[in-house]
Amino acid sequence: MFSKKQLIIPAVLLMLAPTLAACGTETPTSTPVTEAPTTAPAAGAPTTAPAVGTTDTPAPAMQATSAPSTGAMGGVFRWRAYAEPETFDTALMQENLSIDIGQNIYEGLTQFDVNTLDVKPDIADSWDVSPDGSMYTFHLNKNAKFSNGDPITADDFKYSWNRVLTNPKAPYAYVMDDIKGAKDVEASAVSTDTTKPKMAEATGIEVVDPQTLKVTLNGPSAYFLSQTSLWTYYVINKKIVSQCPADKPSCFTETGKHVGVGAGPYILDTWNHDQNLKLTVNKNYWRPDMAATVDVEIPIVKDTSTAQAQFEQGQLDVLDQPDPKDIKRIQSDPKLKDMLHNSGFARTVWIGLNLKKGPFSPLKDDKALALRQAVAMGIDRQQLIDLALSGTADPVTTLMAKGVPGYHDFEAYKFDATAAKQKLADAGHPGCSGLSLTYTTRDRDVERAVGTQLQTQFKTNLGCTIKVDVIPWKDMLKARQAHEYDMFYGSWGQDYPDPQDWLYALFDTRQIDNGNDPAYSNPDFDKSVEAANAMADKTKQADRMKMYNQAEEMLLKDAAIVPLYQPRRYYEVQSKWTGYTTNAQFAGYFYLVKASTK
């Protein structure tokens, strides 16, 4: 995800567990994530829904109630947001706050298991796959309904998906690219040709009957089923959303207007922008075994030290990602240490370099390449982690996180301050002469600390005095995608367990202006990634992974990004609650939260 992601299917971080448990004298609970296949279900075989349930979580879990919800019987759960969420319009969602909260108010055909990250049925009870693997037929649960009681039909899914494809600003429309006709609709949406009518529907999305949706792909896909669990595929109520005026297409996300829009266990009741949000229990929720029992208040607290004080005073029930510099104190505190938990994180952080304009461009210019290489060689990752993050991360030299499917250990440029200075001279900037560099990062404590340390390392290792600009996240997302920054904070959290999610989503030429923030365009990279995307044959997955590995090496040798670190995700939960957890991709579902009986 774009910030996903900061966000976040089997994320496969078992190999991280020893590392995660090694920090500090008091070891917080660690939740390894198990690996599962990354290929599509066997062609021609129906897939039946497994029983819906939960397994053990880092914060001790209780079973979901089996009785329909009658309101917030279990009280109010207070979960901190560190910034203003960007949007709750399913066509526009892309950053982790919107996703972590949005997964509680919307649902799709499938969903990720909160503990294993396996794909399991949601509104679709089951699905069939054609013998060649290019057609999926989803069978909807006849009891599924929106939060106002309206039944959910296949036509609602068709409307919801096409609404994404026809929106030229939809950042995640590309995850539907494998659907037949989807790219044609996307191209029509951004076209300035007024002589042609706009395309409104992808031919591969068909309503068979009210409870049956048929999806035809351009060809077999190893990752399509996982994609149907993403927010872009959530269903929204056509009857309500279509009433929003053209100049306010997201009007349904505002306070008092969300009832009936989504199908999740919660309703977005209140959104006081830049202050707080409130989710209330959906009394019409259609699955008694997953009904919520607590309302959720979400104060927006940007300063992490303030949020930590509120948690310790009992004003917050959860603090996701406390200040890394505070972890050792929390681990040694007799009261707090048992409230601290952690999980593996399928996310990496890097420096992005603008290849469209500015001193790091163009891609194939020798001097521009030398300048990018100078930056890549001039960063001491371990020192950055030790000083800015208090050791609560692991250095990475790749785009993909360690432990995810397809991970390939590779280092294009080792830290070498002397060699970095020589590259700087090769670029025509000896001693950083003639350069005016600014690193732009998001307005959050962790990123501020990293920015300060990068500023110091540029001075020490390269002799460059750089400026650090801290920008509100919503503003940075838009400007970064518009390629306005020369050097900037970049990060990605895995959305589903496949290298396609990292390489195609972020660096294919097709994604320039829509996620490819450095504007990286390498025909050889594109050819390798797109060929690998089309390989769904289970017997050829090893070859497919090699093609992705080769593409990643091209990206790293081109120094379009400078990988920095892979964070570890810590979170604190008050002992009066059970069931809350996070995993390698996203925060846990709020319906699992119950008041402790201890």
Coordinates of C-alpha atoms in Angstrom, one line a residue:
M1 CA 0.0 0.0 0.0
F2 CA 1.2 3.4 -0.6
S3 CA 1.7 4.0 3.0
K4 CA -0.1 1.7 3.5
K5 CA 0.8 1.9 2.7
Q6 CA 2.1 2.6 5.3
L7 CA 0.0 -0.6 5.6
I8 CA -1.3 -3.7 4.8
I9 CA -2.6 -13.2 2.7
P10 CA 0.2 -14.9 4.1
A11 CA 2.8 -12.3 4.8
V12 CA 5.4 -14.9 5.8
L13 CA 7.5 -13.4 8.5
L14 CA 8.4 -16.5 10.4
M15 CA 12.1 -15.8 9.8
L16 CA 11.7 -12.5 11.6
A17 CA 10.5 -13.9 14.9
P18 CA 13.9 -14.4 16.5
T19 CA 14.9 -10.9 15.6
L20 CA 11.7 -9.5 16.9
A21 CA 12.1 -11.3 20.2
A22 CA 15.7 -10.1 20.7
C23 CA 15.1 -6.5 21.5
G24 CA 15.3 -5.4 25.2
T25 CA 15.5 -7.3 28.4
E26 CA 11.8 -7.8 28.7
T27 CA 10.6 -9.6 25.6
P28 CA 7.2 -8.5 24.3
T29 CA 4.9 -11.0 22.7
S30 CA 5.8 -11.8 19.1
T31 CA 3.4 -13.0 16.5
P32 CA 5.0 -14.9 13.6
V33 CA 3.1 -15.1 10.4
T34 CA 2.9 -18.4 8.6
E35 CA 3.4 -18.9 4.9
A36 CA 0.7 -20.0 2.5
P37 CA 0.6 -20.6 -1.3
T38 CA 0.7 -17.6 -3.5
T39 CA -1.0 -19.3 -6.4
A40 CA -4.6 -19.3 -7.4
P41 CA -6.9 -22.2 -6.3
A42 CA -6.9 -25.3 -8.5
A43 CA -8.6 -24.6 -11.7
G44 CA -12.0 -26.1 -12.1
A45 CA -12.6 -26.8 -8.4
P46 CA -15.2 -25.0 -6.3
T47 CA -13.8 -23.3 -3.2
T48 CA -16.1 -23.6 -0.2
A49 CA -16.1 -21.2 2.8
P50 CA -14.3 -22.5 5.9
A51 CA -15.9 -21.8 9.2
V52 CA -15.5 -18.2 10.3
G53 CA -13.6 -17.9 13.6
T54 CA -10.5 -16.6 15.3
T55 CA -7.3 -18.0 16.7
D56 CA -5.0 -16.9 19.4
T57 CA -3.8 -13.3 19.1
P58 CA -1.0 -11.4 21.0
A59 CA -3.5 -9.8 23.2
P60 CA -5.5 -12.8 24.6
A61 CA -8.6 -13.3 22.4
M62 CA -12.1 -14.4 23.2
Q63 CA -14.5 -15.9 20.8
A64 CA -16.9 -13.6 18.9
T65 CA -20.4 -13.4 20.3
S66 CA -22.9 -15.7 18.6
A67 CA -25.8 -13.3 19.2
P68 CA -26.8 -10.4 17.0
S69 CA -25.5 -7.1 18.2
T70 CA -27.9 -4.7 19.9
G71 CA -25.5 -1.9 20.3
A72 CA -22.3 -1.1 22.2
M73 CA -22.9 -3.6 25.0
G74 CA -19.2 -3.8 25.7
G75 CA -18.5 -0.1 26.2
V76 CA -16.2 2.2 24.2
F77 CA -12.8 1.3 22.8
R78 CA -10.4 4.2 22.2
W79 CA -8.0 3.8 19.3
R80 CA -5.6 6.6 18.4
A81 CA -5.1 7.9 14.8
Y82 CA -1.8 9.6 14.4
A83 CA -3.1 11.8 11.5
E84 CA -6.2 12.8 9.6
P85 CA -7.2 9.9 7.4
E86 CA -7.2 10.8 3.8
T87 CA -10.6 9.4 2.8
F88 CA -13.1 6.6 3.3
D89 CA -14.2 6.5 -0.3
T90 CA -13.4 3.0 -1.4
A91 CA -12.3 4.2 -4.9
L92 CA -9.7 6.6 -3.4
M93 CA -8.4 4.8 -0.3
Q94 CA -4.7 4.1 -0.3
E95 CA -3.0 5.0 3.0
N96 CA -2.9 2.8 6.1
L97 CA -5.2 4.8 8.4
S98 CA -8.0 4.8 5.9
I99 CA -7.5 1.1 5.3
D100 CA -7.1 0.1 9.0
I101 CA -10.3 1.9 9.9
G102 CA -12.1 1.3 6.6
Q103 CA -11.9 -2.5 6.9
N104 CA -14.3 -2.3 9.8
I105 CA -17.1 -0.4 7.9
Y106 CA -16.8 -2.2 4.5
E107 CA -16.6 -5.7 3.2
G108 CA -15.8 -7.5 -0.1
L109 CA -16.1 -10.9 -1.7
T110 CA -13.2 -12.2 0.4
Q111 CA -11.1 -11.1 3.4
F112 CA -7.8 -11.8 5.0
D113 CA -7.7 -13.8 8.2
V114 CA -6.4 -11.5 10.9
N115 CA -4.0 -14.1 12.2
T116 CA -2.8 -16.2 9.3
L117 CA -3.5 -13.6 6.5
D118 CA -5.0 -16.5 4.5
V119 CA -7.7 -15.4 2.0
K120 CA -11.1 -16.6 3.2
P121 CA -14.7 -16.1 2.1
D122 CA -16.6 -13.0 3.1
I123 CA -19.7 -11.9 1.2
A124 CA -18.9 -14.6 -1.3
D125 CA -19.8 -18.0 0.3
S126 CA -17.8 -19.8 -2.4
W127 CA -16.4 -19.5 -5.9
D128 CA -15.6 -21.6 -8.9
V129 CA -12.6 -21.3 -11.2
S130 CA -12.6 -22.2 -14.9
P131 CA -10.3 -25.0 -16.0
D132 CA -7.8 -22.5 -17.6
G133 CA -7.9 -20.3 -14.5
S134 CA -9.1 -17.2 -16.3
M135 CA -12.7 -17.0 -15.0
Y136 CA -14.0 -16.8 -11.5
T137 CA -17.7 -17.2 -10.6
F138 CA -18.5 -15.9 -7.1
H139 CA -21.6 -17.0 -5.2
L140 CA -22.9 -14.4 -2.7
N141 CA -24.3 -15.1 0.7
K142 CA -28.1 -14.6 0.4
N143 CA -28.2 -13.1 3.9
A144 CA -25.6 -10.4 3.2
K145 CA -26.9 -6.8 3.6
F146 CA -25.8 -3.3 4.0
S147 CA -25.9 -1.4 7.3
N148 CA -29.4 -0.1 6.6
G149 CA -30.7 -3.6 5.9
D150 CA -30.6 -3.4 2.0
P151 CA -29.7 -6.7 0.5
I152 CA -26.3 -6.9 -1.2
T153 CA -26.5 -8.1 -4.8
A154 CA -24.0 -8.8 -7.6
D155 CA -25.1 -5.6 -9.3
D156 CA -23.8 -3.7 -6.2
F157 CA -20.4 -5.3 -6.8
K158 CA -20.4 -4.5 -10.5
Y159 CA -21.3 -0.8 -9.7
S160 CA -18.6 -0.6 -7.0
W161 CA -15.8 -2.0 -9.1
N162 CA -16.7 0.0 -12.2
R163 CA -16.9 3.2 -10.0
V164 CA -13.2 2.6 -9.2
L165 CA -12.2 2.1 -12.8
T166 CA -14.0 5.2 -14.1
N167 CA -12.4 7.5 -11.5
P168 CA -9.2 8.9 -13.0
K169 CA -8.0 9.7 -9.5
A170 CA -8.4 6.1 -8.1
P171 CA -4.8 5.2 -6.9
Y172 CA -5.5 1.5 -6.6
A173 CA -7.4 0.9 -9.9
Y174 CA -4.4 -1.0 -11.2
V175 CA -5.2 -4.0 -8.9
M176 CA -8.2 -4.6 -11.3
D177 CA -6.0 -4.5 -14.4
D178 CA -6.2 -8.3 -14.9
I179 CA -10.0 -8.0 -15.3
K180 CA -10.9 -8.1 -19.0
G181 CA -11.7 -4.6 -20.2
A182 CA -10.5 -2.8 -17.0
K183 CA -7.5 -1.1 -18.6
D184 CA -9.8 0.2 -21.4
V185 CA -12.1 1.8 -18.9
E186 CA -9.1 3.3 -17.0
A187 CA -7.7 4.7 -20.2
S188 CA -11.0 6.2 -21.1
A189 CA -11.3 7.8 -17.7
V190 CA -8.1 9.8 -18.2
S191 CA -8.5 10.4 -21.9
T192 CA -8.9 14.0 -23.0
D193 CA -10.4 13.0 -26.3
T194 CA -13.8 14.6 -26.3
T195 CA -14.9 12.9 -29.5
K196 CA -15.2 9.5 -27.8
P197 CA -17.8 8.7 -25.1
K198 CA -16.4 7.6 -21.8
M199 CA -16.5 3.9 -21.1
A200 CA -18.5 3.0 -18.0
E201 CA -18.1 -0.7 -17.5
A202 CA -15.4 -3.4 -17.8
T203 CA -16.6 -6.3 -20.0
G204 CA -15.1 -8.8 -17.6
I205 CA -17.5 -7.9 -14.7
E206 CA -20.8 -9.7 -15.3
V207 CA -24.0 -10.1 -13.2
V208 CA -25.3 -13.7 -13.7
D209 CA -28.1 -13.3 -11.2
P210 CA -28.6 -11.3 -7.9
Q211 CA -26.3 -13.7 -6.0
T212 CA -23.8 -14.6 -8.7
L213 CA -20.9 -12.5 -10.1
K214 CA -18.8 -13.7 -13.0
V215 CA -15.3 -12.2 -13.5
T216 CA -13.3 -12.9 -16.6
L217 CA -9.6 -12.1 -16.6
N218 CA -7.3 -11.4 -19.4
G219 CA -5.5 -14.6 -18.5
P220 CA -4.7 -16.8 -15.5
S221 CA -3.5 -14.9 -12.5
A222 CA -1.6 -16.2 -9.5
Y223 CA -2.7 -13.3 -7.2
F224 CA -6.2 -12.2 -8.3
L225 CA -8.1 -14.0 -5.5
S226 CA -5.9 -12.2 -2.9
Q227 CA -6.6 -8.9 -4.6
T228 CA -10.4 -9.3 -4.1
S229 CA -9.7 -8.9 -0.3
L230 CA -8.4 -5.4 -0.9
W231 CA -10.4 -2.2 -0.1
T232 CA -10.6 -1.4 -3.8
Y233 CA -12.9 -4.4 -4.2
Y234 CA -15.2 -3.5 -1.3
V235 CA -18.9 -3.3 -2.1
I236 CA -20.8 -0.1 -1.5
N237 CA -24.6 0.6 -1.8
K238 CA -25.3 1.8 -5.3
K239 CA -28.7 3.2 -4.2
I240 CA -27.0 5.6 -1.7
V241 CA -23.6 6.4 -3.2
S242 CA -25.0 7.2 -6.7
Q243 CA -27.0 10.1 -5.1
C244 CA -23.9 12.1 -4.3
P245 CA -23.5 15.1 -6.6
A246 CA -20.8 15.0 -9.2
D247 CA -18.8 17.7 -7.4
K248 CA -18.9 15.8 -4.1
P249 CA -18.7 12.1 -5.1
S250 CA -17.5 11.1 -1.6
C251 CA -20.3 12.8 0.3
F252 CA -21.4 9.5 1.8
T253 CA -18.3 9.5 4.0
E254 CA -19.3 12.6 6.0
T255 CA -20.9 12.6 9.5
G256 CA -24.4 11.2 9.5
K257 CA -24.3 10.1 5.9
H258 CA -22.7 6.7 6.0
V259 CA -25.6 4.5 7.2
G260 CA -26.4 2.0 4.5
V261 CA -23.2 2.6 2.5
G262 CA -21.1 -0.3 3.8
A263 CA -21.6 -3.8 4.9
G264 CA -19.1 -4.1 7.8
P265 CA -19.7 -4.6 11.5
Y266 CA -19.4 -0.9 12.0
I267 CA -20.8 2.4 10.7
L268 CA -18.8 5.6 10.3
D269 CA -20.9 7.6 12.6
T270 CA -18.9 10.8 13.1
W271 CA -15.9 12.4 11.4
N272 CA -14.8 15.7 12.9
H273 CA -11.9 16.5 10.6
D274 CA -8.5 16.8 12.2
Q275 CA -10.1 16.1 15.6
N276 CA -11.7 12.7 15.9
L277 CA -13.9 9.9 14.5
K278 CA -16.4 7.5 15.9
L279 CA -17.5 4.1 14.7
T280 CA -20.7 2.7 16.0
V281 CA -21.9 -0.9 16.0
N282 CA -23.9 -1.9 12.9
K283 CA -27.1 -3.2 14.4
N284 CA -28.1 -4.7 11.0
Y285 CA -24.9 -6.7 10.6
W286 CA -25.6 -9.9 8.8
R287 CA -23.2 -12.3 10.5
P288 CA -24.0 -12.9 14.2
D289 CA -20.7 -14.7 14.7
M290 CA -18.7 -11.6 13.8
A291 CA -20.9 -8.9 15.3
A292 CA -19.2 -6.1 17.2
T293 CA -20.0 -5.3 20.8
V294 CA -18.0 -2.1 21.4
D295 CA -18.2 1.3 19.8
V296 CA -14.9 2.8 18.8
E297 CA -13.7 6.3 19.4
I298 CA -10.7 7.5 17.4
P299 CA -9.1 10.7 18.6
I300 CA -6.5 12.2 16.2
V301 CA -3.3 12.7 18.3
K302 CA -0.4 13.6 16.1
D303 CA 2.2 13.8 18.8
T304 CA 3.3 10.3 19.9
S305 CA 4.6 11.4 23.3
T306 CA 1.2 13.0 24.0
A307 CA -0.5 9.8 22.9
Q308 CA 1.8 7.7 25.1
A309 CA 0.9 9.9 28.1
Q310 CA -2.8 9.5 27.3
F311 CA -2.3 5.7 27.1
E312 CA -0.6 5.6 30.5
Q313 CA -3.3 7.7 32.0
G314 CA -6.0 5.4 30.7
Q315 CA -7.4 7.9 28.1
L316 CA -6.4 5.6 25.2
D317 CA -7.0 1.8 25.0
V318 CA -4.5 1.2 22.2
L319 CA -1.4 2.9 21.1
D320 CA -0.2 1.5 17.8
Q321 CA 3.5 2.1 17.1
P322 CA 4.7 3.9 20.2
D323 CA 7.9 6.0 19.9
P324 CA 10.8 3.7 19.2
K325 CA 12.9 5.6 21.7
D326 CA 10.4 4.6 24.4
I327 CA 10.3 0.9 23.8
K328 CA 13.0 0.0 26.3
R329 CA 11.4 2.0 29.0
I330 CA 8.1 0.4 28.4
Q331 CA 9.7 -3.1 28.4
S332 CA 11.2 -2.5 31.8
D333 CA 8.1 -0.9 33.3
P334 CA 6.3 -3.4 35.7
K335 CA 2.9 -2.1 34.7
L336 CA 3.4 -1.4 31.0
K337 CA 5.5 -4.4 29.9
D338 CA 2.7 -6.8 29.7
M339 CA 0.6 -4.4 27.6
L340 CA 3.3 -4.2 24.9
H341 CA 3.1 -6.6 21.9
N342 CA 4.7 -6.8 18.5
S343 CA 4.3 -8.4 15.2
G344 CA 6.4 -8.8 12.1
F345 CA 6.0 -6.1 9.5
A346 CA 5.9 -6.7 5.8
R347 CA 7.0 -3.1 5.1
T348 CA 10.2 -1.3 4.0
V349 CA 11.2 2.3 4.0
W350 CA 13.5 4.0 1.5
I351 CA 14.6 7.3 0.0
G352 CA 12.9 7.9 -3.3
L353 CA 14.7 9.9 -6.0
N354 CA 12.9 11.8 -8.7
L355 CA 13.8 10.6 -12.2
K356 CA 11.4 12.9 -14.0
K357 CA 13.1 16.2 -13.1
G358 CA 15.7 17.6 -10.9
P359 CA 19.3 16.6 -10.2
F360 CA 18.7 12.8 -10.1
S361 CA 17.2 12.7 -13.6
P362 CA 17.1 11.4 -16.2
L363 CA 17.4 7.7 -15.6
K364 CA 20.1 6.9 -18.2
D365 CA 22.2 10.0 -17.7
D366 CA 25.7 9.0 -16.4
K367 CA 26.1 12.0 -14.1
A368 CA 22.6 11.6 -12.7
L369 CA 23.2 7.9 -12.1
A370 CA 26.5 8.8 -10.3
L371 CA 24.6 11.2 -8.1
R372 CA 22.0 8.6 -7.2
Q373 CA 24.8 6.1 -6.5
A374 CA 26.5 8.6 -4.2
V375 CA 23.4 8.8 -2.1
A376 CA 23.0 5.0 -2.1
M377 CA 26.6 4.6 -0.9
G378 CA 26.5 7.5 1.6
I379 CA 23.9 6.1 4.0
D380 CA 24.9 4.0 7.1
R381 CA 21.7 2.1 7.7
Q382 CA 22.6 0.5 11.0
Q383 CA 23.7 3.9 12.4
L384 CA 20.4 5.4 11.2
I385 CA 18.4 2.7 12.9
D386 CA 20.4 2.9 16.1
L387 CA 20.2 6.6 16.5
A388 CA 16.8 7.5 14.9
L389 CA 14.9 4.3 15.8
S390 CA 16.6 3.1 18.9
G391 CA 17.3 -0.2 17.2
T392 CA 13.7 -1.1 16.6
A393 CA 14.1 -2.0 12.9
D394 CA 16.3 -4.0 10.6
P395 CA 18.5 -2.7 7.8
V396 CA 17.5 -3.6 4.3
T397 CA 19.2 -3.3 0.9
T398 CA 16.2 -4.4 -1.1
L399 CA 12.7 -3.1 -2.0
M400 CA 10.9 -6.2 -0.7
A401 CA 10.8 -7.0 3.0
K402 CA 12.7 -9.9 4.4
G403 CA 10.4 -12.9 4.8
V404 CA 7.8 -12.1 2.2
P405 CA 7.3 -14.5 -0.8
G406 CA 9.8 -13.9 -3.5
Y407 CA 12.3 -12.1 -1.2
H408 CA 15.8 -12.1 -2.7
D409 CA 18.9 -11.0 -0.8
F410 CA 20.8 -8.4 -2.8
E411 CA 22.9 -5.3 -2.2
A412 CA 23.5 -3.0 -5.2
Y413 CA 25.7 -0.5 -3.3
K414 CA 27.4 -1.0 0.0
F415 CA 27.9 1.9 2.5
D416 CA 31.3 3.5 1.7
A417 CA 31.6 7.2 2.4
T418 CA 34.9 7.5 0.5
A419 CA 33.4 5.9 -2.7
A420 CA 30.2 8.0 -2.2
K421 CA 32.3 11.2 -2.3
Q422 CA 34.0 10.0 -5.4
K423 CA 30.7 9.3 -7.1
L424 CA 29.6 12.8 -6.1
A425 CA 32.6 14.2 -7.9
D426 CA 31.9 12.0 -10.9
A427 CA 28.4 13.6 -11.0
G428 CA 30.0 17.0 -11.3
H429 CA 29.4 18.0 -7.7
P430 CA 32.7 17.6 -5.8
G431 CA 32.2 18.4 -2.2
C432 CA 28.5 18.8 -3.0
S433 CA 29.2 22.0 -4.9
G434 CA 26.4 23.3 -7.0
L435 CA 23.8 21.1 -5.3
S436 CA 20.8 22.2 -3.3
L437 CA 19.0 19.1 -2.0
T438 CA 15.8 18.8 0.1
Y439 CA 14.6 15.6 1.7
T440 CA 10.8 15.7 2.1
T441 CA 9.1 13.5 4.6
R442 CA 5.8 13.0 6.4
D443 CA 4.7 14.8 9.6
R444 CA 5.2 12.0 12.1
D445 CA 7.7 11.6 15.0
V446 CA 9.5 8.6 13.5
E447 CA 9.9 10.1 10.1
R448 CA 11.1 13.4 11.7
A449 CA 13.8 11.5 13.6
V450 CA 14.9 9.6 10.5
G451 CA 15.0 12.9 8.5
T452 CA 17.2 14.5 11.1
Q453 CA 19.6 11.5 11.1
L454 CA 19.7 11.5 7.2
Q455 CA 20.5 15.2 7.3
T456 CA 23.5 14.5 9.7
Q457 CA 24.7 11.6 7.5
F458 CA 24.6 13.6 4.3
K459 CA 26.8 16.2 6.0
T460 CA 29.2 13.7 7.5
N461 CA 29.4 11.1 4.7
L462 CA 29.0 13.3 1.6
G463 CA 29.8 16.8 2.8
C464 CA 26.3 18.0 1.7
T465 CA 24.1 20.3 3.7
I466 CA 20.6 19.3 2.9
K467 CA 17.2 20.7 4.0
V468 CA 14.5 18.5 5.5
D469 CA 10.9 19.5 4.9
V470 CA 8.2 17.9 7.0
I471 CA 4.8 17.9 5.3
P472 CA 1.3 16.8 6.4
W473 CA 0.7 13.3 5.1
K474 CA -2.4 14.0 3.0
D475 CA -0.5 16.8 1.2
M476 CA 2.6 14.8 0.8
L477 CA 0.8 11.9 -0.8
K478 CA -0.6 14.1 -3.6
A479 CA 2.6 16.1 -4.2
R480 CA 4.7 12.9 -4.2
Q481 CA 2.5 11.3 -6.8
A482 CA 2.8 14.5 -8.8
H483 CA 6.6 14.1 -8.7
E484 CA 7.1 17.5 -7.0
Y485 CA 9.9 16.3 -4.7
D486 CA 13.5 15.6 -5.7
M487 CA 14.3 13.4 -2.7
F488 CA 11.6 12.0 -0.5
Y489 CA 10.3 9.5 2.1
G490 CA 9.0 6.3 0.5
S491 CA 7.5 3.2 2.0
W492 CA 5.4 0.2 1.1
G493 CA 3.5 -2.3 3.1
Q494 CA 2.6 -5.6 1.4
D495 CA -1.1 -5.8 0.3
Y496 CA -1.0 -9.4 -0.7
P497 CA 1.7 -12.1 -0.8
D498 CA 3.2 -11.7 -4.2
P499 CA 6.2 -9.8 -5.7
Q500 CA 3.7 -8.3 -8.2
D501 CA 2.3 -6.2 -5.4
W502 CA 5.8 -4.6 -4.9
L503 CA 7.3 -4.4 -8.3
Y504 CA 4.4 -3.7 -10.7
A505 CA 2.4 -1.5 -8.3
L506 CA 5.3 0.8 -7.5
F507 CA 7.7 0.9 -10.4
D508 CA 6.2 -0.3 -13.7
T509 CA 6.0 2.5 -16.2
R510 CA 2.2 2.1 -16.3
Q511 CA 2.1 3.3 -12.7
I512 CA 3.8 6.7 -13.3
D513 CA 1.5 9.3 -11.8
N514 CA -0.4 6.6 -9.9
G515 CA 2.1 5.1 -7.4
N516 CA 5.4 5.1 -9.2
D517 CA 6.5 8.2 -7.4
P518 CA 10.1 8.3 -8.6
A519 CA 8.7 8.1 -12.2
Y520 CA 10.9 5.1 -12.9
S521 CA 10.7 3.9 -16.5
N522 CA 12.9 1.0 -17.6
P523 CA 11.6 -1.1 -20.6
D524 CA 13.6 -4.1 -19.5
F525 CA 12.2 -3.9 -16.0
D526 CA 8.7 -3.6 -17.4
K527 CA 9.2 -6.6 -19.7
S528 CA 10.4 -8.8 -16.9
V529 CA 7.7 -7.8 -14.4
E530 CA 4.8 -8.0 -16.9
A531 CA 6.0 -11.4 -18.2
A532 CA 6.2 -12.7 -14.6
N533 CA 2.7 -11.3 -13.9
A534 CA 1.3 -13.5 -16.6
M535 CA 2.8 -16.8 -15.3
A536 CA 0.1 -18.5 -13.2
D537 CA 1.2 -22.1 -13.9
K538 CA 2.0 -23.6 -10.5
T539 CA 4.8 -25.6 -12.0
K540 CA 6.6 -22.4 -13.2
Q541 CA 6.5 -20.4 -10.0
A542 CA 10.2 -20.7 -9.3
D543 CA 11.0 -19.3 -12.7
R544 CA 8.4 -16.6 -12.1
M545 CA 10.1 -15.5 -8.9
K546 CA 13.5 -15.4 -10.7
M547 CA 12.1 -12.9 -13.2
Y548 CA 10.8 -10.7 -10.4
N549 CA 14.3 -11.0 -8.7
Q550 CA 16.0 -9.9 -11.9
A551 CA 13.6 -6.9 -12.2
E552 CA 14.3 -5.9 -8.6
E553 CA 18.0 -6.0 -9.2
M554 CA 17.6 -3.6 -12.2
L555 CA 15.7 -1.2 -10.0
L556 CA 18.3 -1.2 -7.3
K557 CA 21.2 -0.9 -9.7
D558 CA 19.5 2.1 -11.3
A559 CA 19.3 3.5 -7.8
A560 CA 15.8 4.9 -8.2
I561 CA 15.4 4.2 -4.5
V562 CA 17.8 3.9 -1.6
P563 CA 16.4 1.1 0.8
L564 CA 16.8 2.0 4.5
Y565 CA 15.1 -0.3 6.9
Q566 CA 12.3 -2.7 7.7
P567 CA 10.4 -1.6 10.8
R568 CA 9.1 -3.8 13.6
R569 CA 5.5 -3.0 14.6
Y570 CA 4.9 -2.5 18.3
Y571 CA 1.6 -1.7 19.9
E572 CA 0.2 -1.3 23.5
V573 CA -3.2 -2.6 24.6
Q574 CA -4.8 -1.9 28.0
S575 CA -5.3 -5.1 30.0
K576 CA -9.1 -4.5 30.3
W577 CA -9.5 -5.5 26.7
T578 CA -9.0 -8.7 24.8
G579 CA -8.9 -9.6 21.1
Y580 CA -7.0 -6.7 19.7
T581 CA -4.0 -7.4 17.6
T582 CA -2.0 -6.3 14.5
N583 CA -0.3 -8.4 11.9
A584 CA 2.3 -8.0 9.2
Q585 CA -0.1 -6.0 7.0
F586 CA -2.8 -4.2 9.0
A587 CA -4.3 -3.5 12.3
G588 CA -6.8 -6.0 13.7
Y589 CA -10.6 -5.9 13.2
F590 CA -12.4 -4.0 15.9
Y591 CA -15.2 -6.6 16.1
L592 CA -12.8 -9.0 17.8
V593 CA -12.3 -6.6 20.7
K594 CA -14.1 -7.6 23.9
A595 CA -14.0 -6.4 27.5
S596 CA -11.8 -8.7 29.6
T597 CA -13.5 -10.9 32.1
K598 CA -10.4 -11.1 34.3

